[in-house]
Each structure stands twice: as structure tokens, then as C-alpha cells.
mmCIF file of C-alpha atoms and ligand atoms in Angstrom:
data_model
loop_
_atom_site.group_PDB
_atom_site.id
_atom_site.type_symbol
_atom_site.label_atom_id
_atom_site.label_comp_id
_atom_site.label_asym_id
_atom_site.label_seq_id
_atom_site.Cartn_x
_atom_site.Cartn_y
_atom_site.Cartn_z
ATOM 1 C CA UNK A 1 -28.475 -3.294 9.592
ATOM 2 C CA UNK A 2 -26.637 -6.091 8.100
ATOM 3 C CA UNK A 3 -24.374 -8.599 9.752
ATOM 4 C CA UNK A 4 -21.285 -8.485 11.739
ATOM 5 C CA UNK A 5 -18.317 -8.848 8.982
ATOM 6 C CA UNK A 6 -16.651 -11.583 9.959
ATOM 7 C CA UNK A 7 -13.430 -11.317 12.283
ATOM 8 C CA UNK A 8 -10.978 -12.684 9.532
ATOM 9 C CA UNK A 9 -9.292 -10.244 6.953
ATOM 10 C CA UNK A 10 -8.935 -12.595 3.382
ATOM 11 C CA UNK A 11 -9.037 -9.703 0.877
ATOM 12 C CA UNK A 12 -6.797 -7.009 0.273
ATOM 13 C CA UNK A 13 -7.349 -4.325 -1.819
ATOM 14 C CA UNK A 14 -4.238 -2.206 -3.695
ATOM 15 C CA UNK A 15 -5.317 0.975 -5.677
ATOM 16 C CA UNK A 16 -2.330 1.639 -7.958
ATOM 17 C CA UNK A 17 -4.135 3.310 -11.136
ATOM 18 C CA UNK A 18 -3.092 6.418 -9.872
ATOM 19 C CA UNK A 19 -1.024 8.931 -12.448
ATOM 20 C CA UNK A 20 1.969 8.790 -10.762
ATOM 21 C CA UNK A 21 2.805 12.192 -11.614
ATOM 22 C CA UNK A 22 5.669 12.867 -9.382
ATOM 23 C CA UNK A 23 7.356 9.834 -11.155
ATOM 24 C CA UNK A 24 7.458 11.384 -14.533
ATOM 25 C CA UNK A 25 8.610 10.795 -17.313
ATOM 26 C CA UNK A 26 8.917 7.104 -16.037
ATOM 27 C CA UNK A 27 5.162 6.878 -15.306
ATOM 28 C CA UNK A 28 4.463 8.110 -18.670
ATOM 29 C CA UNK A 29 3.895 4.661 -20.118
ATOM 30 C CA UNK A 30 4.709 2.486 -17.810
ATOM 31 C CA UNK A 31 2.899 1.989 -14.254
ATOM 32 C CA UNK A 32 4.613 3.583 -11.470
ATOM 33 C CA UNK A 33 3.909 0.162 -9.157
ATOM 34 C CA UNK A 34 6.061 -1.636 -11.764
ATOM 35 C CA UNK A 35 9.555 0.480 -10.794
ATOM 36 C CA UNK A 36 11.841 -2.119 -9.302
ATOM 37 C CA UNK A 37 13.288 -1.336 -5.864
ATOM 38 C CA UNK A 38 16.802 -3.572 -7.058
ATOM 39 C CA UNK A 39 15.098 -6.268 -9.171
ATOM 40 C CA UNK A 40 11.530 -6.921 -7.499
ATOM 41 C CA UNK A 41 8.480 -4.137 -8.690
ATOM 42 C CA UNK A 42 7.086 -2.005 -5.705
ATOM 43 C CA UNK A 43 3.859 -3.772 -6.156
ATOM 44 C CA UNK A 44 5.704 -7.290 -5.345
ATOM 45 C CA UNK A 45 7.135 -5.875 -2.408
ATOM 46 C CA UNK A 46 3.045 -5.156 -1.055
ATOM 47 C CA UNK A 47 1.730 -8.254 -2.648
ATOM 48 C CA UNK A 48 3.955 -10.283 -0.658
ATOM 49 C CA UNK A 49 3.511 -8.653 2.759
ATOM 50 C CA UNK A 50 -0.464 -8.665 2.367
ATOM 51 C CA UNK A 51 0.242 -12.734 1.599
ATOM 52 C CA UNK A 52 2.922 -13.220 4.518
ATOM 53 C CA UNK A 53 -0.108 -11.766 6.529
ATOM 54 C CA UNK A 54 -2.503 -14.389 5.675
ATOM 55 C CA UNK A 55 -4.477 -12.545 3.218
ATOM 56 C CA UNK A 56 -4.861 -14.791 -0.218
ATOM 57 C CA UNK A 57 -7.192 -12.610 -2.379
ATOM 58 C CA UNK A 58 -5.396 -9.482 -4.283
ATOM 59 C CA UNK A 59 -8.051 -6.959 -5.645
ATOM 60 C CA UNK A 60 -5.806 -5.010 -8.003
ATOM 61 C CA UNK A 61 -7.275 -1.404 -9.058
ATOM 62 C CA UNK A 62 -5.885 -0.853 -12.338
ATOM 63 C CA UNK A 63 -6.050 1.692 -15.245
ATOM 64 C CA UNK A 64 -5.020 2.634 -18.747
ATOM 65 C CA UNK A 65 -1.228 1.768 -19.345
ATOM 66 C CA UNK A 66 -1.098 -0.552 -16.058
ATOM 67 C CA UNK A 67 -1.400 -3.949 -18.204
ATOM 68 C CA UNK A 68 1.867 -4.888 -17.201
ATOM 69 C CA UNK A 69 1.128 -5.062 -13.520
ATOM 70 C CA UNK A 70 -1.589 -8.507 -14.346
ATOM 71 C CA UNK A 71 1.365 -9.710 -16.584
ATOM 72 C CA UNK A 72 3.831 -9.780 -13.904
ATOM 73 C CA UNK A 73 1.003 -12.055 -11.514
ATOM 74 C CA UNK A 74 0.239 -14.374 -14.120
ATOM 75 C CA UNK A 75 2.009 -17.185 -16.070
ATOM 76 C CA UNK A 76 4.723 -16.257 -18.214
ATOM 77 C CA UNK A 77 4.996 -19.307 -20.320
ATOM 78 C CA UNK A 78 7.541 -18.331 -23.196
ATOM 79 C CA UNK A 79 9.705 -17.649 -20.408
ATOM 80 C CA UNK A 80 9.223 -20.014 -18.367
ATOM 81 C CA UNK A 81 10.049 -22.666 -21.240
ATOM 82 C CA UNK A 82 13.113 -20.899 -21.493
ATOM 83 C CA UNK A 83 14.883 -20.962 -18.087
ATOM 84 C CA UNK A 84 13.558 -24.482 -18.070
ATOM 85 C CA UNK A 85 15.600 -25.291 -21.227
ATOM 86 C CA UNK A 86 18.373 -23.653 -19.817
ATOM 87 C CA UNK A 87 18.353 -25.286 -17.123
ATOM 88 C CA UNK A 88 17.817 -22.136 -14.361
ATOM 89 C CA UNK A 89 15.662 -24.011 -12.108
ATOM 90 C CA UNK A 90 15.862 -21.545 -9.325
ATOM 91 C CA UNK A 91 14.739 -18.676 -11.164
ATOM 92 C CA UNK A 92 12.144 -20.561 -13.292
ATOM 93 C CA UNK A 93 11.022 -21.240 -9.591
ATOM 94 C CA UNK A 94 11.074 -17.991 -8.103
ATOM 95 C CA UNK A 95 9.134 -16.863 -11.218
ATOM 96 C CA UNK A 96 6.344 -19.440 -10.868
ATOM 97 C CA UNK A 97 5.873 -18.448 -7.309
ATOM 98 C CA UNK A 98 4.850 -14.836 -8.324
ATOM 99 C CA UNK A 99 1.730 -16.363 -10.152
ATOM 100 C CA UNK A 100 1.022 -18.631 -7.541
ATOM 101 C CA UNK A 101 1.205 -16.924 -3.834
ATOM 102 C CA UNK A 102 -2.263 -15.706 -4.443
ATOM 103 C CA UNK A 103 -5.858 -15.448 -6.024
ATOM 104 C CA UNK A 104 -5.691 -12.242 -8.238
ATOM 105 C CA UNK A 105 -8.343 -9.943 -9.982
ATOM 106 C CA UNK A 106 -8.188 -6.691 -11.354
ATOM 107 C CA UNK A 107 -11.456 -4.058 -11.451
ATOM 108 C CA UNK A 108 -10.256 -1.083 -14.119
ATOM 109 C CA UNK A 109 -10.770 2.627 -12.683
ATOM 110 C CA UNK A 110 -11.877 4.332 -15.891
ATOM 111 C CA UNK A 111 -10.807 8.020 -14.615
ATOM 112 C CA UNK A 112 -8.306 8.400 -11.995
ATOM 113 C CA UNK A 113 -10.547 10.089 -9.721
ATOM 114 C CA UNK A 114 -8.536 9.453 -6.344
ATOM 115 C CA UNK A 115 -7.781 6.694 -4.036
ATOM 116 C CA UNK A 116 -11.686 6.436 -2.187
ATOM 117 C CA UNK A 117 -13.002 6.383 -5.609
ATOM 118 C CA UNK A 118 -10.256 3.428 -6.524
ATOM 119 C CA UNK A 119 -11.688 1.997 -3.296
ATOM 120 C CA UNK A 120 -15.205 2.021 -4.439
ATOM 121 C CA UNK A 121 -14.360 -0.114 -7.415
ATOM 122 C CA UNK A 122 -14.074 -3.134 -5.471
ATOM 123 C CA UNK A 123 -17.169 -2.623 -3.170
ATOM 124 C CA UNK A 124 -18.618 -5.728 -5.426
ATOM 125 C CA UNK A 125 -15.673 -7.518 -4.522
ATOM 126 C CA UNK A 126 -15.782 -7.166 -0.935
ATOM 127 C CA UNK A 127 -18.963 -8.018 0.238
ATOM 128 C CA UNK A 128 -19.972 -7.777 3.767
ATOM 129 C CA UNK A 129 -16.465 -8.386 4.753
ATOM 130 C CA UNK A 130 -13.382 -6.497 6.900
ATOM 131 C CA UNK A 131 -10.190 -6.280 4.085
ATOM 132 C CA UNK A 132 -6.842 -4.532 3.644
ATOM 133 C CA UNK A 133 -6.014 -2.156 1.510
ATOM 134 C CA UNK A 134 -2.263 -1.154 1.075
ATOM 135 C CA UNK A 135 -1.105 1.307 -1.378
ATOM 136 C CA UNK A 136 0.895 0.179 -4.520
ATOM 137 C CA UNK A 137 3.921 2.167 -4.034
ATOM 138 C CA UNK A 138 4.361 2.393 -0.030
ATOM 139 C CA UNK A 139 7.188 0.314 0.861
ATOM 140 C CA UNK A 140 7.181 -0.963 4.658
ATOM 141 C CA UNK A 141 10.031 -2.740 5.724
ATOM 142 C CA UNK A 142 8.910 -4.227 9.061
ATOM 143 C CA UNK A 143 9.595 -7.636 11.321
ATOM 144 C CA UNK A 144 6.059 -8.605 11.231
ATOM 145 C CA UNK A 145 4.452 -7.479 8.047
ATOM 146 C CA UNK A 146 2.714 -3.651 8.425
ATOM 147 C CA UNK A 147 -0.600 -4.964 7.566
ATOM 148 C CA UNK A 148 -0.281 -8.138 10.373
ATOM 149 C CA UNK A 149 0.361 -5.924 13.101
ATOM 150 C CA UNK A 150 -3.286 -3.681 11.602
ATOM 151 C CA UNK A 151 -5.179 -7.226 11.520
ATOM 152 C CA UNK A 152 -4.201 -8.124 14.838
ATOM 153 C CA UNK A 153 -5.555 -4.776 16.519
ATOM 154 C CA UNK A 154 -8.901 -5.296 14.051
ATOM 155 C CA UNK A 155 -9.261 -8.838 15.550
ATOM 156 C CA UNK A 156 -9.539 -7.233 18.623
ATOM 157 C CA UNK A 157 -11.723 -4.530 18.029
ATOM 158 C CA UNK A 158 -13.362 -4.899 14.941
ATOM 159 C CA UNK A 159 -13.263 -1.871 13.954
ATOM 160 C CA UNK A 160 -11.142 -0.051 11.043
ATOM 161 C CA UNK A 161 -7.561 0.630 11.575
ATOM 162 C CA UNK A 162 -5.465 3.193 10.039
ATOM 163 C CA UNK A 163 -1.740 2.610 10.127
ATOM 164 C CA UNK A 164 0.200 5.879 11.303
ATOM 165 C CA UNK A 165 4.043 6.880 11.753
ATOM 166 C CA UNK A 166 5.370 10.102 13.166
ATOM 167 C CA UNK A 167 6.660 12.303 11.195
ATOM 168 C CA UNK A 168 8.605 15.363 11.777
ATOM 169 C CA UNK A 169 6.048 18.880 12.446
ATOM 170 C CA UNK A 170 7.910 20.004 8.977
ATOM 171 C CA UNK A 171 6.294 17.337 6.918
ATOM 172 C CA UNK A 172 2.421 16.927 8.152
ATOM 173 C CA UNK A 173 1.948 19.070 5.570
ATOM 174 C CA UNK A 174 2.412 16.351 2.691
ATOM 175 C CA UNK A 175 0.253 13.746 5.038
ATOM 176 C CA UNK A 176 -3.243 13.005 6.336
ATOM 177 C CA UNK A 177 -2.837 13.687 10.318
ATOM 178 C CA UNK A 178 -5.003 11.925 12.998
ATOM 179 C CA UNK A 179 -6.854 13.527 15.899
ATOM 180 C CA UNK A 180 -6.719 11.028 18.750
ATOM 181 C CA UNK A 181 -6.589 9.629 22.291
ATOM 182 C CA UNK A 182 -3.900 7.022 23.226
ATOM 183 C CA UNK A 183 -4.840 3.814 24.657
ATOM 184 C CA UNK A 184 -2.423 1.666 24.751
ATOM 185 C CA UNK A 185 1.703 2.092 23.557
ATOM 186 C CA UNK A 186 1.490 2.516 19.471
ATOM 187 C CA UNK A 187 -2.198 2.522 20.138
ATOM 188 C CA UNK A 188 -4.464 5.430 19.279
ATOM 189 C CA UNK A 189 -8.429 5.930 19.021
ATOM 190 C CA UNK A 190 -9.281 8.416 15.952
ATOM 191 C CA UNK A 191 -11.465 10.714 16.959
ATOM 192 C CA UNK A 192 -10.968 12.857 13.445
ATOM 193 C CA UNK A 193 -8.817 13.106 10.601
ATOM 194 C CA UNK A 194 -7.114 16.158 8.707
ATOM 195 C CA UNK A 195 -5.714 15.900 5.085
ATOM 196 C CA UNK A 196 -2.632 18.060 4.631
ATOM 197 C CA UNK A 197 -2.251 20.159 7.615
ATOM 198 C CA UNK A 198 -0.075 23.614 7.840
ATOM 199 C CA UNK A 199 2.405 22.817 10.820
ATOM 200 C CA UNK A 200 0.256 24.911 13.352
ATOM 201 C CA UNK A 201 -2.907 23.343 12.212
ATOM 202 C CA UNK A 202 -1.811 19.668 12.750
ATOM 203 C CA UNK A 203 -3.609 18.227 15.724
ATOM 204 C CA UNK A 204 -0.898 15.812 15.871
ATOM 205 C CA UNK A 205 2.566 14.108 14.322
ATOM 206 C CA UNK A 206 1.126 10.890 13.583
ATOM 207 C CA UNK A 207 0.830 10.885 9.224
ATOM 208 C CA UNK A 208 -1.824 8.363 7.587
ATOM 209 C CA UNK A 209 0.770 5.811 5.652
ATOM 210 C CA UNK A 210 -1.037 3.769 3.033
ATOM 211 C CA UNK A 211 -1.923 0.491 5.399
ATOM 212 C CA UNK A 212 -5.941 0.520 6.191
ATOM 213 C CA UNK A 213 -8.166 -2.538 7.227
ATOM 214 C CA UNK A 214 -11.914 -1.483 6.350
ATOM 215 C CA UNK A 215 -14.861 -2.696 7.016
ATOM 216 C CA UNK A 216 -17.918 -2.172 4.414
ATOM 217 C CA UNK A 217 -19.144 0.851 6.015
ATOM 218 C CA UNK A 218 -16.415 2.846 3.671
ATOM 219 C CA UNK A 219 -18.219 1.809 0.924
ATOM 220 C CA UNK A 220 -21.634 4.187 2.200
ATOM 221 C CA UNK A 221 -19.282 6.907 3.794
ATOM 222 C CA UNK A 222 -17.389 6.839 0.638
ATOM 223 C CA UNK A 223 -20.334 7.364 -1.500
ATOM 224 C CA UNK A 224 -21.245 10.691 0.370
ATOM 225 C CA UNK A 225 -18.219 11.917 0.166
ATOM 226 C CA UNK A 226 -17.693 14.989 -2.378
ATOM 227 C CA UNK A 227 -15.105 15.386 -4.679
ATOM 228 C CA UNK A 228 -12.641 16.953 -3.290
ATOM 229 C CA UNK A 229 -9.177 18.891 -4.358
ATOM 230 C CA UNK A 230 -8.944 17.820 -8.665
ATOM 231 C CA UNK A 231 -11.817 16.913 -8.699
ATOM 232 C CA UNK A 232 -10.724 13.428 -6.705
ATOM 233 C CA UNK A 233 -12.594 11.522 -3.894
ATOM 234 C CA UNK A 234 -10.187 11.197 -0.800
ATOM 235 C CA UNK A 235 -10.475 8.489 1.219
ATOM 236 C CA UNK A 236 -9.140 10.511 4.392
ATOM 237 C CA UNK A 237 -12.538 12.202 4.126
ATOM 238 C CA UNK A 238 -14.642 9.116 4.142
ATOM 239 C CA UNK A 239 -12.622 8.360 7.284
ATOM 240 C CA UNK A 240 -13.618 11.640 8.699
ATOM 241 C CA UNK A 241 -17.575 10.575 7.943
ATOM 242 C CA UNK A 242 -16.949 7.033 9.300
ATOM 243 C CA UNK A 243 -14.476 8.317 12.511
ATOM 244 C CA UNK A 244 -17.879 10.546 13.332
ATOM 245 C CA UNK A 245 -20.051 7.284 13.889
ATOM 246 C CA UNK A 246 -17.764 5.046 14.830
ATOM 247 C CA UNK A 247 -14.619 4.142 16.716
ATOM 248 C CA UNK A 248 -11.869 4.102 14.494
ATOM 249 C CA UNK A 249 -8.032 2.974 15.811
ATOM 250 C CA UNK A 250 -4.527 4.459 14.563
ATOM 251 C CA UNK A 251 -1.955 1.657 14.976
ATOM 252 C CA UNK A 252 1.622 3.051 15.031
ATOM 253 C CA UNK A 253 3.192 0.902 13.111
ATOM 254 C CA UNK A 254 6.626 -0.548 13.582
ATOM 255 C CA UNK A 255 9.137 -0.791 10.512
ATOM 256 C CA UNK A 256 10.965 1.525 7.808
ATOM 257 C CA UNK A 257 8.280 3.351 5.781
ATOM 258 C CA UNK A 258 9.539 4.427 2.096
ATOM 259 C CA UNK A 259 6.897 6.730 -0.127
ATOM 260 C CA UNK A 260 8.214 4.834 -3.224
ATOM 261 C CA UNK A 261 6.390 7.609 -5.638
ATOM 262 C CA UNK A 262 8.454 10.038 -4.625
ATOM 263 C CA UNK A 263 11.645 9.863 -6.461
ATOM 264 C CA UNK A 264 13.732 10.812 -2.738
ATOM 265 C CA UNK A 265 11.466 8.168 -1.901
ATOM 266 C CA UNK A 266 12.583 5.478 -3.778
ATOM 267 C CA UNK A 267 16.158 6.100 -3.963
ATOM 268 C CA UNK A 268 16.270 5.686 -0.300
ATOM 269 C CA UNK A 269 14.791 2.319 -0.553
ATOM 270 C CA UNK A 270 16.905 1.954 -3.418
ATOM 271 C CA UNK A 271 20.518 2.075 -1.325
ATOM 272 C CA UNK A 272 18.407 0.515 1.944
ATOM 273 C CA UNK A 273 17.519 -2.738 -0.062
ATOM 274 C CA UNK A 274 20.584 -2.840 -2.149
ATOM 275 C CA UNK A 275 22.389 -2.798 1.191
ATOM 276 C CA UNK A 276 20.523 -5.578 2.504
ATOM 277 C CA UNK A 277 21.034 -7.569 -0.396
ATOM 278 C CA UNK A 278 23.303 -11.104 0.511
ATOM 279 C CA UNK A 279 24.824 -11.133 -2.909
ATOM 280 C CA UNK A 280 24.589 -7.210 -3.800
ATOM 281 C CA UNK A 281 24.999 -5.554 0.144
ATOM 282 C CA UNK A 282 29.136 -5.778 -0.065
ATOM 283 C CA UNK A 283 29.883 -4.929 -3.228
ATOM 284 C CA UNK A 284 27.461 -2.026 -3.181
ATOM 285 C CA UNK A 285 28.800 -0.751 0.331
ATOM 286 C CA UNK A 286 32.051 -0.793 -0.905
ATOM 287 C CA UNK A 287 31.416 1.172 -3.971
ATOM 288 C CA UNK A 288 29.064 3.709 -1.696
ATOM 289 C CA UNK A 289 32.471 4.328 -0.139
ATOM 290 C CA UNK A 290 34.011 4.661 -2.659
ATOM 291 C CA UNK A 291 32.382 7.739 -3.563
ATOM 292 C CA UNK A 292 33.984 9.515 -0.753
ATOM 293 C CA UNK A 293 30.671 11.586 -0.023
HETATM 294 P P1 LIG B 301 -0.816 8.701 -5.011
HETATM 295 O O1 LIG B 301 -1.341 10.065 -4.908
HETATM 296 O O2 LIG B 301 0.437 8.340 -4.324
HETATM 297 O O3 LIG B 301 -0.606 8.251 -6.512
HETATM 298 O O4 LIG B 301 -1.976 7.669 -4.654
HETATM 299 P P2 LIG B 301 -0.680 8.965 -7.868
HETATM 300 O O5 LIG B 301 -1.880 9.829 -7.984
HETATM 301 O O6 LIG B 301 -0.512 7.887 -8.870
HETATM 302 O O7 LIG B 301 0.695 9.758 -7.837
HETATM 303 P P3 LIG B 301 1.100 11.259 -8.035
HETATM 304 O O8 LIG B 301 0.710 11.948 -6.759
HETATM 305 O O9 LIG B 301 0.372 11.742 -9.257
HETATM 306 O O10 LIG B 301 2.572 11.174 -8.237
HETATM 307 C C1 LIG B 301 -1.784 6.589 -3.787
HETATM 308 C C2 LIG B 301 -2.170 5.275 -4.424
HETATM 309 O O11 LIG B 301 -3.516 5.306 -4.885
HETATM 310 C C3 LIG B 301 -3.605 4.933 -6.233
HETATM 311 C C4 LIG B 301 -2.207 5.158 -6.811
HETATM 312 O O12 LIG B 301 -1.962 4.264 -7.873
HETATM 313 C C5 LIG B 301 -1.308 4.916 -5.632
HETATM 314 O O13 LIG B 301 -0.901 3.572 -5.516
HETATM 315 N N1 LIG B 301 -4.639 5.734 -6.903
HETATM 316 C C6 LIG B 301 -4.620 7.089 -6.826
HETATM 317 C C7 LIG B 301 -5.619 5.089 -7.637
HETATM 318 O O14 LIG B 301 -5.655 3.847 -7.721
HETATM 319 N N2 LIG B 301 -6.564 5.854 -8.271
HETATM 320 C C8 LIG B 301 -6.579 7.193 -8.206
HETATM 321 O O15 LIG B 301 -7.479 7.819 -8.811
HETATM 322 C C9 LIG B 301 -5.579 7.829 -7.462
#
């Protein structure tokens, strides 16, 4: 038996060497965590909500063809020396910032073999520490970040947390679905874990969205865990392993979920964020009008 982890989550873990098949033929050379939602790559979006949580190491999971993803964290100095030239101090600004809101390293999944075995690449990373893992192309649009509201139900507990939505009975089937016992509003104990349930099968409506704090038991659950469907190692059935020998929460999290992979998906979050945007939101609205739907 080793230690306790400690109660503070500093590491956060985002697979995103994943195919991206349903994004095709975009994903065919470029990485599908790199599509912008307006002007700002998915994998911004979740690097900034893992830092607004307090959480200032990134452990990327990257893959053939993803290269662009450690460009965009680190220093771009051609163009940097540009805007400065030119005088556009506020983007040269907002640029810098990208490099700078956090420690990042990148482990390389040689074969996409699913998102446990994406987690297993960082086990050296992690130590014998809680962290966060949030998926590259899961877009939560929340008050207080999605992965704040997970940490502050692990510092009480310290135990995993798995963040869960409801979903409507007619779409458990494209979702892990929890088992569990409510104990508190939004707040669930996981007593077991189904991947992909047919509507009658579902032993609930609450869907597994890509927000997990972990603790280093994964890595040992993970490790037993067959390949499963392709050939891939899913993490919902390490969870099943872990949720058998330990307790295991389900936070329900609050906030606008957007599965950015899927191209519905993302052209949701697409008119959502244009919307919100202060210089785009107007102009955009009135043109959506426009188009006398
Ligand atoms: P998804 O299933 O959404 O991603 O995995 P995918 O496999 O890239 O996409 P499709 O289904 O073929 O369209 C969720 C997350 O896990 C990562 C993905 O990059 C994504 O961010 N992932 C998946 C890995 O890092 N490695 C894998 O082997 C599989």
C-alpha cells in the first residue's frame, strides 16, 4: 500500500491522439483538437478551463499528425516579431499568453488504442498523485469551470469523480451510463458503469462526459483491463474494475456540454459561441435572421 495521494489536483491529463474519424476528411491531416470553435482550437477551450481551475501542468497525449497541437502551446517567434513590428500589441499579447498559462509536455501514443490506453501513457507522469483528465474535444461551457466543480467534490472525498449530464433515454446509447445512489443534489455514488447501453438496458440517464479526476489506482485497474471493442482499451471499463473496490462519485455537472467531434456537435457550439461573441454576437444574430429559417 502506498501513500495517500495528496488532496490537491496539479496535473491534468488530455488524451486527444484519437482518429477523429467522425470528423473526416478534416481529421485527415490535421488534429481534430485543432478545429476552431470561432477563432480559438477546441483544445484551448479545455486547456484554459483545467488552468482557470488551478491546475498548472498539461500532460498532452499526442500522436502521428497532432504536431500542430505543441506548436500552438509554445512560442511562435516569427510571429510574434511580426505583430510586434506592426504594432498589434494586443494580439501579440493574447498570443504570448497561450505559451505561458501553463507547464506543458506531450507523451506520443504510438497506436491509437483507446482513451484508457492514452491514459496509461502518462502513468510516469503522474506519480502517486489525484489529476484531471478532460477530453480534447468536449466543450463545457459552465460558470465555474466543469473540472472545479469535480475537484471540489474530490477534496472532499478523495476519491475519483466522474462528471455526468442527463441525457435524453434516446441517446444513452452513444454514452457510458452510471449505476448509482444519490447523495446529495447533482451528487451520485457509482456503484457500476455501462458503456453504450440499448435504452431498456440503461440503469440510468446520467451519460459519462469527458471530465474525470483519478487517482493512481487507474493506472493498475487499467492495466487489467482487456481490449475491448477495435481492439481499444476503454477507460469506462477500468472504472467498472476500480467502482468494484472502491467508492467512486458521479458529479452532475452544471454548464452547456458540446461533443465537439461530432460535426452536429460542433456546429452547435459553433452558432452558441459566435452568439456570445461581444464583437461577432450582433452581426451574426442578425444575419441568423436573416435566413428566415
Ligand atoms: P473519441 O472517441 O471522441 O475520439 O475519444 P476519436 O477516436 O479521435 O474520434 P472518432 O470517434 O474516431 O471520431 C475521446 C478522446 O480520447 C482521445 C481522442 O483524441 C479524444 O480527445 N483518444 C482516443 C486518444 O487519445 N487515444 C485513443 O486511442 C483514442
Amino acid at each position: 500500500m502506498g501513500a495517500m495521494p495528496s488532496s490537491n489536483v496539479t496535473k491534468a491529463v488530455i488524451p486527444a491522439a484519437g482518429l477523429g474519424t467522425r470528423f473526416l476528411p478534416a481529421t485527415k491531416a490535421s488534429p481534430k483538437e485543432m478545429l476552431p470553435l470561432v477563432d480559438k482550437p477546441l483544445i484551448q477551450y479545455v486547456v484554459e478551463e483545467a488552468v482557470a481551475a488551478g491546475i498548472r501542468e498539461i500532460i498532452i497525449i499526442t500522436g502521428r499528425g497532432k504536431r500542430a497541437i505543441e506548436d500552438h502551446f509554445d512560442v511562435s517567434f516569427e510571429l510574434e516579431e511580426n505583430l510586434r513590428e506592426n504594432g498589434k500589441k494586443g494580439l501579440l499579447k493574447e498570443i504570448q499568453a497561450i505559451a505561458e498559462m501553463a507547464d506543458f509536455c506531450y507523451v506520443r501514443q504510438r497506436h491509437a488504442r483507446g482513451l484508457g490506453h492514452a491514459i496509461l501513457c502518462a502513468q510516469h507522469l503522474i506519480g502517486n498523485e489525484p489529476f484531471a483528465v478532460l477530453l480534447g474535444d468536449d466543450i463545457l461551457d459552465a460558470p465555474v469551470p466543469a473540472i472545479q466543480q469535480m475537484i471540489q467534490v474530490y477534496q472532499r472525498f478523495q476519491a475519483p469523480v466522474v462528471g455526468i449530464q442527463p441525457v435524453p433515454k434516446s441517446e444513452v446509447h452513444q454514452y457510458g451510463v452510471i449505476k448509482a445512489e444519490p447523495i446529495e443534489p447533482d451528487l451520485f455514488q457509482i456503484t457500476d458503469l455501462v458503456e453504450k447501453p440499448v435504452p431498456q438496458m440503461a440503469p440510468s440517464n446520467l451519460a459519462v462526459i469527458g471530465r474525470y479526476i483519478l487517482t493512481p489506482e487507474i493506472f493498475k485497474a487499467l492495466e487489467k483491463t482487456p481490449p475491448g471493442k477495435n481492439g481499444e482499451i476503454q477507460l469506462t471499463d477500468a472504472l467498472r474494475i476500480l467502482a468494484q473496490q472502491k467508492v467512486m462519485y458521479g458529479k452532475k455537472l452544471q454548464g452547456m456540454r458540446y461533443d465537439a467531434g461530432d460535426k452536429l456537435g460542433f456546429l452547435k457550439a459553433t452558432v452558441e459561441f459566435g452568439l456570445k461573441r461581444p464583437d461577432l454576437g450582433k452581426p451574426f444574430l442578425q444575419y441568423l435572421k436573416s435566413l428566415k429559417l
